[in-house]
Amino acid sequence: MSAFDSESKHTRPYEPTAARVRGFGATVFAEFTALANATGAVNLGQGFPNFAAPDFVKEAARNAIAADLNQYARSAGHPHLVEALSQTYSPLFGRTLDPLRQILVTVGATEGIFATIQALVNPGDEVLLIEPFYDSYPAAVLMAGGHPVYVPLRHHPAQTASAACWQLDLDELAAALSPRTRLLILNTPSNPLGKVFTRAELLAIADLACTHNLTVLSDEVYEWMVYAPAEHIRIATLPGMWERTVTLGSAGKTFSVTGWKIGWAIAPDHLIHPIVMAHQWIPFSVSTPLQEAVAVALDETPARGYFSWLSEMYRTKRDRLLDVLDQAGLSPMVPDGSYFIMVDTHPLEVPVAPGERRDLAVCRWLTREVGVAAIPPSPFYSPPHQQLADHLARFTFCKSDDLLDEAARRLSRLHTFR
Ligand SMILES: Cc1ncc(COP(=O)(O)O)c(C=O)c1O
């Protein structure tokens, strides 16, 4: 007799899934990448570069494999990589970062988010999430037994549609605080909007964090994709904030190698230590040869002028896709950072099935009928606020020029649907 048999002697119904994951469905990226593949659509949905990684980065990985760096790395990070991160970030943080006590290497920024929340959030603690949020934040908070509390950015239309039109209402943020609020998650430049928080906004968040004794988890994985005159400001560098901020970065974004899954967390000793304690029981350690490759790549970035090259390369792609979307009549909102563009889909008359969210209907229709996949942004909102995404769709420009050209050809047909 098996455990699944209705005649089983067990009286308790068989329910193998833990409650903490029962509400999780497949991510929106899984659905739209599968749909794009099935329909042959150009995938401007999921944010992964479809072009080759830089040669010097791949060369570093080949060398690390050839050198037989095959065994477990130091749990908190391969010594060469934490040293390279300290060299890269110390000037940007305006302090000497201790490579062995203030830097942790993670399995992508995703594990940095998970390990930080596991280490800093108690069951019942509240975590402030700014909407639209990167979709792993609420899942990580829920798995720690925390309660996400959502504060949506408000759209203030302006003459030039831009990501900067999305602003944090500080009164709303203050009203969301409670004695149980423990952590605030910030994402700048942001996914999906491409908003770069201004100094004034960050100072206001910092003031709130200091007054209410909050820790800030600052997800800065798009730090090198910032388009002047916008400026990337690290909240950890603002007065009083180093002591209460964990900053995350990602080699996947920085070197166009999202599949390598190498990320890092930078924070003062008293915050890194508990995160390292959680991390040692999550992945224990991170791929040794790929850590070595990222270390070598970081060492070489200054001589190669790599970071300026990267932001220039993405600025050109951004401007190209902005033109395409504009000509298709989709009113793109100019992003100041990241590799995403949000568009206003009001002009599209698309059939919406009963019970279907409009943004999902529009993106499914764009994928199937127009042959270009975009991501519907409602999964970046909590259910009560999802209607804020009804007329939005997110496109990415981290794609090769020929793919962007093909998308342009297909999107030019949009006029015939109106
Ligand atoms: C805001 C944000 N944070 C974190 C991540 C995940 O980074 P990684 O691939 O390094 O895990 C992403 C990836 O899309 C992201 O957009």
mmCIF file of N, CA and C in Angstrom, residues 71-165:
data_model
loop_
_atom_site.group_PDB
_atom_site.id
_atom_site.type_symbol
_atom_site.label_atom_id
_atom_site.label_comp_id
_atom_site.label_asym_id
_atom_site.label_seq_id
_atom_site.Cartn_x
_atom_site.Cartn_y
_atom_site.Cartn_z
ATOM 1 N N GLN A 71 37.437 23.424 -6.365
ATOM 2 C CA GLN A 71 36.896 22.981 -5.068
ATOM 3 C C GLN A 71 36.141 24.112 -4.374
ATOM 4 N N TYR A 72 35.454 23.760 -3.290
ATOM 5 C CA TYR A 72 34.645 24.736 -2.555
ATOM 6 C C TYR A 72 35.416 26.027 -2.317
ATOM 7 N N ALA A 73 34.714 27.122 -2.489
ATOM 8 C CA ALA A 73 35.321 28.422 -2.173
ATOM 9 C C ALA A 73 35.114 28.723 -0.686
ATOM 10 N N ARG A 74 35.856 29.688 -0.188
ATOM 11 C CA ARG A 74 35.576 30.248 1.153
ATOM 12 C C ARG A 74 34.094 30.648 1.186
ATOM 13 N N SER A 75 33.395 30.293 2.283
ATOM 14 C CA SER A 75 31.936 30.476 2.298
ATOM 15 C C SER A 75 31.529 31.920 2.014
ATOM 16 N N ALA A 76 32.197 32.892 2.618
ATOM 17 C CA ALA A 76 31.780 34.290 2.453
ATOM 18 C C ALA A 76 32.302 34.901 1.157
ATOM 19 N N GLY A 77 33.135 34.150 0.427
ATOM 20 C CA GLY A 77 33.599 34.692 -0.855
ATOM 21 C C GLY A 77 35.051 34.370 -1.114
ATOM 22 N N HIS A 78 35.331 34.012 -2.366
ATOM 23 C CA HIS A 78 36.690 33.711 -2.835
ATOM 24 C C HIS A 78 37.578 34.931 -2.528
ATOM 25 N N PRO A 79 38.735 34.722 -1.889
ATOM 26 C CA PRO A 79 39.550 35.871 -1.461
ATOM 27 C C PRO A 79 39.860 36.860 -2.585
ATOM 28 N N HIS A 80 40.150 36.356 -3.784
ATOM 29 C CA HIS A 80 40.469 37.291 -4.874
ATOM 30 C C HIS A 80 39.252 38.160 -5.207
ATOM 31 N N LEU A 81 38.058 37.560 -5.176
ATOM 32 C CA LEU A 81 36.873 38.352 -5.542
ATOM 33 C C LEU A 81 36.535 39.395 -4.469
ATOM 34 N N VAL A 82 36.563 39.023 -3.201
ATOM 35 C CA VAL A 82 36.217 40.042 -2.183
ATOM 36 C C VAL A 82 37.246 41.170 -2.204
ATOM 37 N N GLU A 83 38.506 40.836 -2.520
ATOM 38 C CA GLU A 83 39.540 41.873 -2.624
ATOM 39 C C GLU A 83 39.227 42.792 -3.822
ATOM 40 N N ALA A 84 38.873 42.186 -4.963
ATOM 41 C CA ALA A 84 38.561 42.991 -6.156
ATOM 42 C C ALA A 84 37.322 43.869 -5.906
ATOM 43 N N LEU A 85 36.357 43.322 -5.179
ATOM 44 C CA LEU A 85 35.150 44.111 -4.864
ATOM 45 C C LEU A 85 35.520 45.276 -3.951
ATOM 46 N N SER A 86 36.401 45.017 -2.997
ATOM 47 C CA SER A 86 36.835 46.091 -2.101
ATOM 48 C C SER A 86 37.542 47.192 -2.898
ATOM 49 N N GLN A 87 38.399 46.790 -3.840
ATOM 50 C CA GLN A 87 39.115 47.776 -4.675
ATOM 51 C C GLN A 87 38.128 48.584 -5.514
ATOM 52 N N THR A 88 37.119 47.898 -6.052
ATOM 53 C CA THR A 88 36.150 48.573 -6.933
ATOM 54 C C THR A 88 35.259 49.530 -6.141
ATOM 55 N N TYR A 89 34.760 49.048 -4.991
ATOM 56 C CA TYR A 89 33.712 49.806 -4.303
ATOM 57 C C TYR A 89 34.215 50.772 -3.232
ATOM 58 N N SER A 90 35.421 50.563 -2.691
ATOM 59 C CA SER A 90 35.863 51.466 -1.608
ATOM 60 C C SER A 90 35.778 52.938 -2.030
ATOM 61 N N PRO A 91 36.290 53.304 -3.245
ATOM 62 C CA PRO A 91 36.181 54.714 -3.629
ATOM 63 C C PRO A 91 34.721 55.156 -3.798
ATOM 64 N N LEU A 92 33.864 54.233 -4.215
ATOM 65 C CA LEU A 92 32.461 54.612 -4.462
ATOM 66 C C LEU A 92 31.691 54.779 -3.146
ATOM 67 N N PHE A 93 32.117 54.064 -2.127
ATOM 68 C CA PHE A 93 31.475 54.186 -0.818
ATOM 69 C C PHE A 93 32.179 55.237 0.053
ATOM 70 N N GLY A 94 33.324 55.732 -0.431
ATOM 71 C CA GLY A 94 34.044 56.751 0.339
ATOM 72 C C GLY A 94 34.597 56.209 1.637
ATOM 73 N N ARG A 95 34.930 54.917 1.685
ATOM 74 C CA ARG A 95 35.523 54.308 2.882
ATOM 75 C C ARG A 95 36.253 53.037 2.448
ATOM 76 N N THR A 96 37.216 52.616 3.258
ATOM 77 C CA THR A 96 37.930 51.389 2.918
ATOM 78 C C THR A 96 37.074 50.217 3.354
ATOM 79 N N LEU A 97 36.636 49.411 2.381
ATOM 80 C CA LEU A 97 35.781 48.262 2.712
ATOM 81 C C LEU A 97 36.668 47.075 3.049
ATOM 82 N N ASP A 98 36.437 46.488 4.212
ATOM 83 C CA ASP A 98 37.223 45.327 4.643
ATOM 84 C C ASP A 98 36.750 44.111 3.828
ATOM 85 N N PRO A 99 37.634 43.559 2.967
ATOM 86 C CA PRO A 99 37.171 42.479 2.088
ATOM 87 C C PRO A 99 36.714 41.246 2.860
ATOM 88 N N LEU A 100 37.266 41.032 4.038
ATOM 89 C CA LEU A 100 36.950 39.790 4.762
ATOM 90 C C LEU A 100 35.798 39.953 5.755
ATOM 91 N N ARG A 101 35.404 41.179 6.044
ATOM 92 C CA ARG A 101 34.375 41.384 7.082
ATOM 93 C C ARG A 101 33.179 42.210 6.619
ATOM 94 N N GLN A 102 33.289 42.816 5.425
ATOM 95 C CA GLN A 102 32.196 43.705 5.014
ATOM 96 C C GLN A 102 31.661 43.363 3.615
ATOM 97 N N ILE A 103 32.101 42.239 3.073
ATOM 98 C CA ILE A 103 31.662 41.845 1.726
ATOM 99 C C ILE A 103 31.334 40.352 1.736
ATOM 100 N N LEU A 104 30.202 40.009 1.145
ATOM 101 C CA LEU A 104 29.793 38.603 1.021
ATOM 102 C C LEU A 104 29.481 38.334 -0.448
ATOM 103 N N VAL A 105 29.988 37.222 -0.963
ATOM 104 C CA VAL A 105 29.647 36.827 -2.340
ATOM 105 C C VAL A 105 28.449 35.876 -2.277
ATOM 106 N N THR A 106 27.459 36.124 -3.135
ATOM 107 C CA THR A 106 26.201 35.369 -3.097
ATOM 108 C C THR A 106 25.913 34.721 -4.458
ATOM 109 N N VAL A 107 24.943 33.818 -4.467
ATOM 110 C CA VAL A 107 24.537 33.177 -5.729
ATOM 111 C C VAL A 107 23.600 34.163 -6.457
ATOM 112 N N GLY A 108 24.202 35.118 -7.128
ATOM 113 C CA GLY A 108 23.428 36.198 -7.736
ATOM 114 C C GLY A 108 22.887 37.106 -6.648
ATOM 115 N N ALA A 109 22.374 38.261 -7.080
ATOM 116 C CA ALA A 109 21.751 39.157 -6.106
ATOM 117 C C ALA A 109 20.526 38.483 -5.495
ATOM 118 N N THR A 110 19.939 37.525 -6.222
ATOM 119 C CA THR A 110 18.740 36.851 -5.715
ATOM 120 C C THR A 110 19.010 36.180 -4.369
ATOM 121 N N GLU A 111 20.153 35.505 -4.263
ATOM 122 C CA GLU A 111 20.460 34.898 -2.965
ATOM 123 C C GLU A 111 20.811 35.976 -1.940
ATOM 124 N N GLY A 112 21.391 37.074 -2.406
ATOM 125 C CA GLY A 112 21.674 38.192 -1.492
ATOM 126 C C GLY A 112 20.378 38.693 -0.854
ATOM 127 N N ILE A 113 19.318 38.783 -1.663
ATOM 128 C CA ILE A 113 18.017 39.236 -1.149
ATOM 129 C C ILE A 113 17.507 38.212 -0.128
ATOM 130 N N PHE A 114 17.543 36.945 -0.521
ATOM 131 C CA PHE A 114 16.986 35.881 0.329
ATOM 132 C C PHE A 114 17.761 35.779 1.647
ATOM 133 N N ALA A 115 19.105 35.736 1.548
ATOM 134 C CA ALA A 115 19.921 35.548 2.757
ATOM 135 C C ALA A 115 19.798 36.758 3.685
ATOM 136 N N THR A 116 19.736 37.958 3.099
ATOM 137 C CA THR A 116 19.620 39.167 3.932
ATOM 138 C C THR A 116 18.307 39.138 4.712
ATOM 139 N N ILE A 117 17.242 38.768 4.023
ATOM 140 C CA ILE A 117 15.934 38.763 4.689
ATOM 141 C C ILE A 117 15.877 37.642 5.733
ATOM 142 N N GLN A 118 16.430 36.483 5.394
ATOM 143 C CA GLN A 118 16.483 35.399 6.389
ATOM 144 C C GLN A 118 17.238 35.855 7.637
ATOM 145 N N ALA A 119 18.296 36.637 7.413
ATOM 146 C CA ALA A 119 19.171 37.020 8.534
ATOM 147 C C ALA A 119 18.616 38.180 9.351
ATOM 148 N N LEU A 120 17.795 39.044 8.737
ATOM 149 C CA LEU A 120 17.431 40.285 9.425
ATOM 150 C C LEU A 120 15.947 40.407 9.774
ATOM 151 N N VAL A 121 15.116 39.500 9.268
ATOM 152 C CA VAL A 121 13.659 39.643 9.488
ATOM 153 C C VAL A 121 13.147 38.490 10.348
ATOM 154 N N ASN A 122 12.508 38.837 11.471
ATOM 155 C CA ASN A 122 11.885 37.827 12.328
ATOM 156 C C ASN A 122 10.464 37.554 11.852
ATOM 157 N N PRO A 123 9.928 36.341 12.146
ATOM 158 C CA PRO A 123 8.515 36.113 11.829
ATOM 159 C C PRO A 123 7.667 37.226 12.472
ATOM 160 N N GLY A 124 6.759 37.779 11.676
ATOM 161 C CA GLY A 124 5.884 38.837 12.191
ATOM 162 C C GLY A 124 6.421 40.239 11.934
ATOM 163 N N ASP A 125 7.694 40.373 11.591
ATOM 164 C CA ASP A 125 8.237 41.700 11.270
ATOM 165 C C ASP A 125 7.637 42.207 9.961
ATOM 166 N N GLU A 126 7.528 43.522 9.864
ATOM 167 C CA GLU A 126 7.023 44.110 8.615
ATOM 168 C C GLU A 126 8.170 44.659 7.774
ATOM 169 N N VAL A 127 8.025 44.480 6.457
ATOM 170 C CA VAL A 127 9.052 44.933 5.516
ATOM 171 C C VAL A 127 8.379 45.845 4.492
ATOM 172 N N LEU A 128 8.891 47.057 4.365
ATOM 173 C CA LEU A 128 8.309 48.008 3.416
ATOM 174 C C LEU A 128 8.829 47.738 2.006
ATOM 175 N N LEU A 129 7.900 47.555 1.085
ATOM 176 C CA LEU A 129 8.252 47.333 -0.321
ATOM 177 C C LEU A 129 7.641 48.450 -1.160
ATOM 178 N N ILE A 130 8.461 49.046 -1.989
ATOM 179 C CA ILE A 130 7.979 50.124 -2.860
ATOM 180 C C ILE A 130 7.504 49.491 -4.169
ATOM 181 N N GLU A 131 6.289 49.820 -4.566
ATOM 182 C CA GLU A 131 5.728 49.244 -5.801
ATOM 183 C C GLU A 131 5.889 50.200 -6.978
ATOM 184 N N PRO A 132 6.138 49.666 -8.192
ATOM 185 C CA PRO A 132 6.302 48.254 -8.520
ATOM 186 C C PRO A 132 7.663 47.746 -8.037
ATOM 187 N N PHE A 133 7.674 46.500 -7.508
ATOM 188 C CA PHE A 133 8.879 45.919 -6.913
ATOM 189 C C PHE A 133 9.398 44.782 -7.783
ATOM 190 N N TYR A 134 10.665 44.457 -7.617
ATOM 191 C CA TYR A 134 11.213 43.247 -8.243
ATOM 192 C C TYR A 134 10.541 42.064 -7.554
ATOM 193 N N ASP A 135 10.071 41.093 -8.333
ATOM 194 C CA ASP A 135 9.111 40.137 -7.772
ATOM 195 C C ASP A 135 9.687 39.135 -6.774
ATOM 196 N N SER A 136 11.005 39.066 -6.600
ATOM 197 C CA SER A 136 11.487 38.125 -5.581
ATOM 198 C C SER A 136 11.373 38.700 -4.163
ATOM 199 N N TYR A 137 11.156 40.029 -4.015
ATOM 200 C CA TYR A 137 11.132 40.595 -2.654
ATOM 201 C C TYR A 137 9.996 40.029 -1.790
ATOM 202 N N PRO A 138 8.734 40.103 -2.257
ATOM 203 C CA PRO A 138 7.671 39.607 -1.378
ATOM 204 C C PRO A 138 7.830 38.125 -1.076
ATOM 205 N N ALA A 139 8.271 37.343 -2.081
ATOM 206 C CA ALA A 139 8.433 35.895 -1.851
ATOM 207 C C ALA A 139 9.467 35.655 -0.757
ATOM 208 N N ALA A 140 10.575 36.401 -0.805
ATOM 209 C CA ALA A 140 11.632 36.210 0.197
ATOM 210 C C ALA A 140 11.143 36.639 1.586
ATOM 211 N N VAL A 141 10.350 37.708 1.632
ATOM 212 C CA VAL A 141 9.818 38.171 2.934
ATOM 213 C C VAL A 141 8.864 37.116 3.496
ATOM 214 N N LEU A 142 7.997 36.596 2.636
ATOM 215 C CA LEU A 142 7.017 35.601 3.095
ATOM 216 C C LEU A 142 7.716 34.331 3.576
ATOM 217 N N MET A 143 8.771 33.903 2.872
ATOM 218 C CA MET A 143 9.456 32.678 3.285
ATOM 219 C C MET A 143 10.161 32.855 4.629
ATOM 220 N N ALA A 144 10.446 34.111 5.002
ATOM 221 C CA ALA A 144 11.053 34.354 6.323
ATOM 222 C C ALA A 144 9.977 34.515 7.400
ATOM 223 N N GLY A 145 8.707 34.450 7.000
ATOM 224 C CA GLY A 145 7.614 34.646 7.969
ATOM 225 C C GLY A 145 7.317 36.117 8.214
ATOM 226 N N GLY A 146 7.901 37.002 7.385
ATOM 227 C CA GLY A 146 7.644 38.439 7.529
ATOM 228 C C GLY A 146 6.380 38.858 6.798
ATOM 229 N N HIS A 147 5.976 40.112 7.029
ATOM 230 C CA HIS A 147 4.786 40.658 6.352
ATOM 231 C C HIS A 147 5.207 41.797 5.435
ATOM 232 N N PRO A 148 5.026 41.625 4.115
ATOM 233 C CA PRO A 148 5.313 42.753 3.216
ATOM 234 C C PRO A 148 4.248 43.839 3.387
ATOM 235 N N VAL A 149 4.686 45.083 3.418
ATOM 236 C CA VAL A 149 3.758 46.226 3.466
ATOM 237 C C VAL A 149 4.092 47.079 2.240
ATOM 238 N N TYR A 150 3.075 47.347 1.434
ATOM 239 C CA TYR A 150 3.331 47.903 0.103
ATOM 240 C C TYR A 150 3.026 49.390 0.026
ATOM 241 N N VAL A 151 3.937 50.134 -0.589
ATOM 242 C CA VAL A 151 3.726 51.568 -0.820
ATOM 243 C C VAL A 151 3.968 51.839 -2.309
ATOM 244 N N PRO A 152 2.903 52.143 -3.062
ATOM 245 C CA PRO A 152 3.106 52.334 -4.510
ATOM 246 C C PRO A 152 3.714 53.695 -4.836
ATOM 247 N N LEU A 153 4.601 53.702 -5.824
ATOM 248 C CA LEU A 153 5.032 54.979 -6.399
ATOM 249 C C LEU A 153 3.816 55.560 -7.112
ATOM 250 N N ARG A 154 3.672 56.877 -7.055
ATOM 251 C CA ARG A 154 2.525 57.520 -7.713
ATOM 252 C C ARG A 154 2.990 58.190 -8.997
ATOM 253 N N HIS A 155 2.166 58.051 -10.028
ATOM 254 C CA HIS A 155 2.532 58.604 -11.337
ATOM 255 C C HIS A 155 2.030 60.039 -11.445
ATOM 256 N N HIS A 156 2.973 60.959 -11.691
ATOM 257 C CA HIS A 156 2.614 62.366 -11.880
ATOM 258 C C HIS A 156 2.910 62.720 -13.328
ATOM 259 N N PRO A 157 1.888 62.687 -14.184
ATOM 260 C CA PRO A 157 2.157 62.906 -15.614
ATOM 261 C C PRO A 157 2.850 64.250 -15.833
ATOM 262 N N ALA A 158 3.796 64.251 -16.768
ATOM 263 C CA ALA A 158 4.512 65.487 -17.106
ATOM 264 C C ALA A 158 4.580 65.563 -18.614
ATOM 265 N N GLN A 159 5.111 66.704 -19.107
ATOM 266 C CA GLN A 159 5.164 66.887 -20.559
ATOM 267 C C GLN A 159 5.989 65.777 -21.223
ATOM 268 N N THR A 160 7.141 65.474 -20.611
ATOM 269 C CA THR A 160 7.953 64.375 -21.138
ATOM 270 C C THR A 160 7.691 63.155 -20.271
ATOM 271 N N ALA A 161 7.152 62.099 -20.909
ATOM 272 C CA ALA A 161 6.872 60.889 -20.127
ATOM 273 C C ALA A 161 8.197 60.261 -19.732
ATOM 274 N N SER A 162 8.417 60.101 -18.437
ATOM 275 C CA SER A 162 9.684 59.531 -18.003
ATOM 276 C C SER A 162 9.508 58.767 -16.707
ATOM 277 N N ALA A 163 10.500 57.903 -16.410
ATOM 278 C CA ALA A 163 10.438 57.122 -15.183
ATOM 279 C C ALA A 163 10.451 58.037 -13.961
ATOM 280 N N ALA A 164 11.005 59.252 -14.130
ATOM 281 C CA ALA A 164 11.075 60.196 -13.009
ATOM 282 C C ALA A 164 9.681 60.701 -12.618
ATOM 283 N N CYS A 165 8.673 60.466 -13.499
ATOM 284 C CA CYS A 165 7.304 60.893 -13.153
ATOM 285 C C CYS A 165 6.713 60.005 -12.055
#
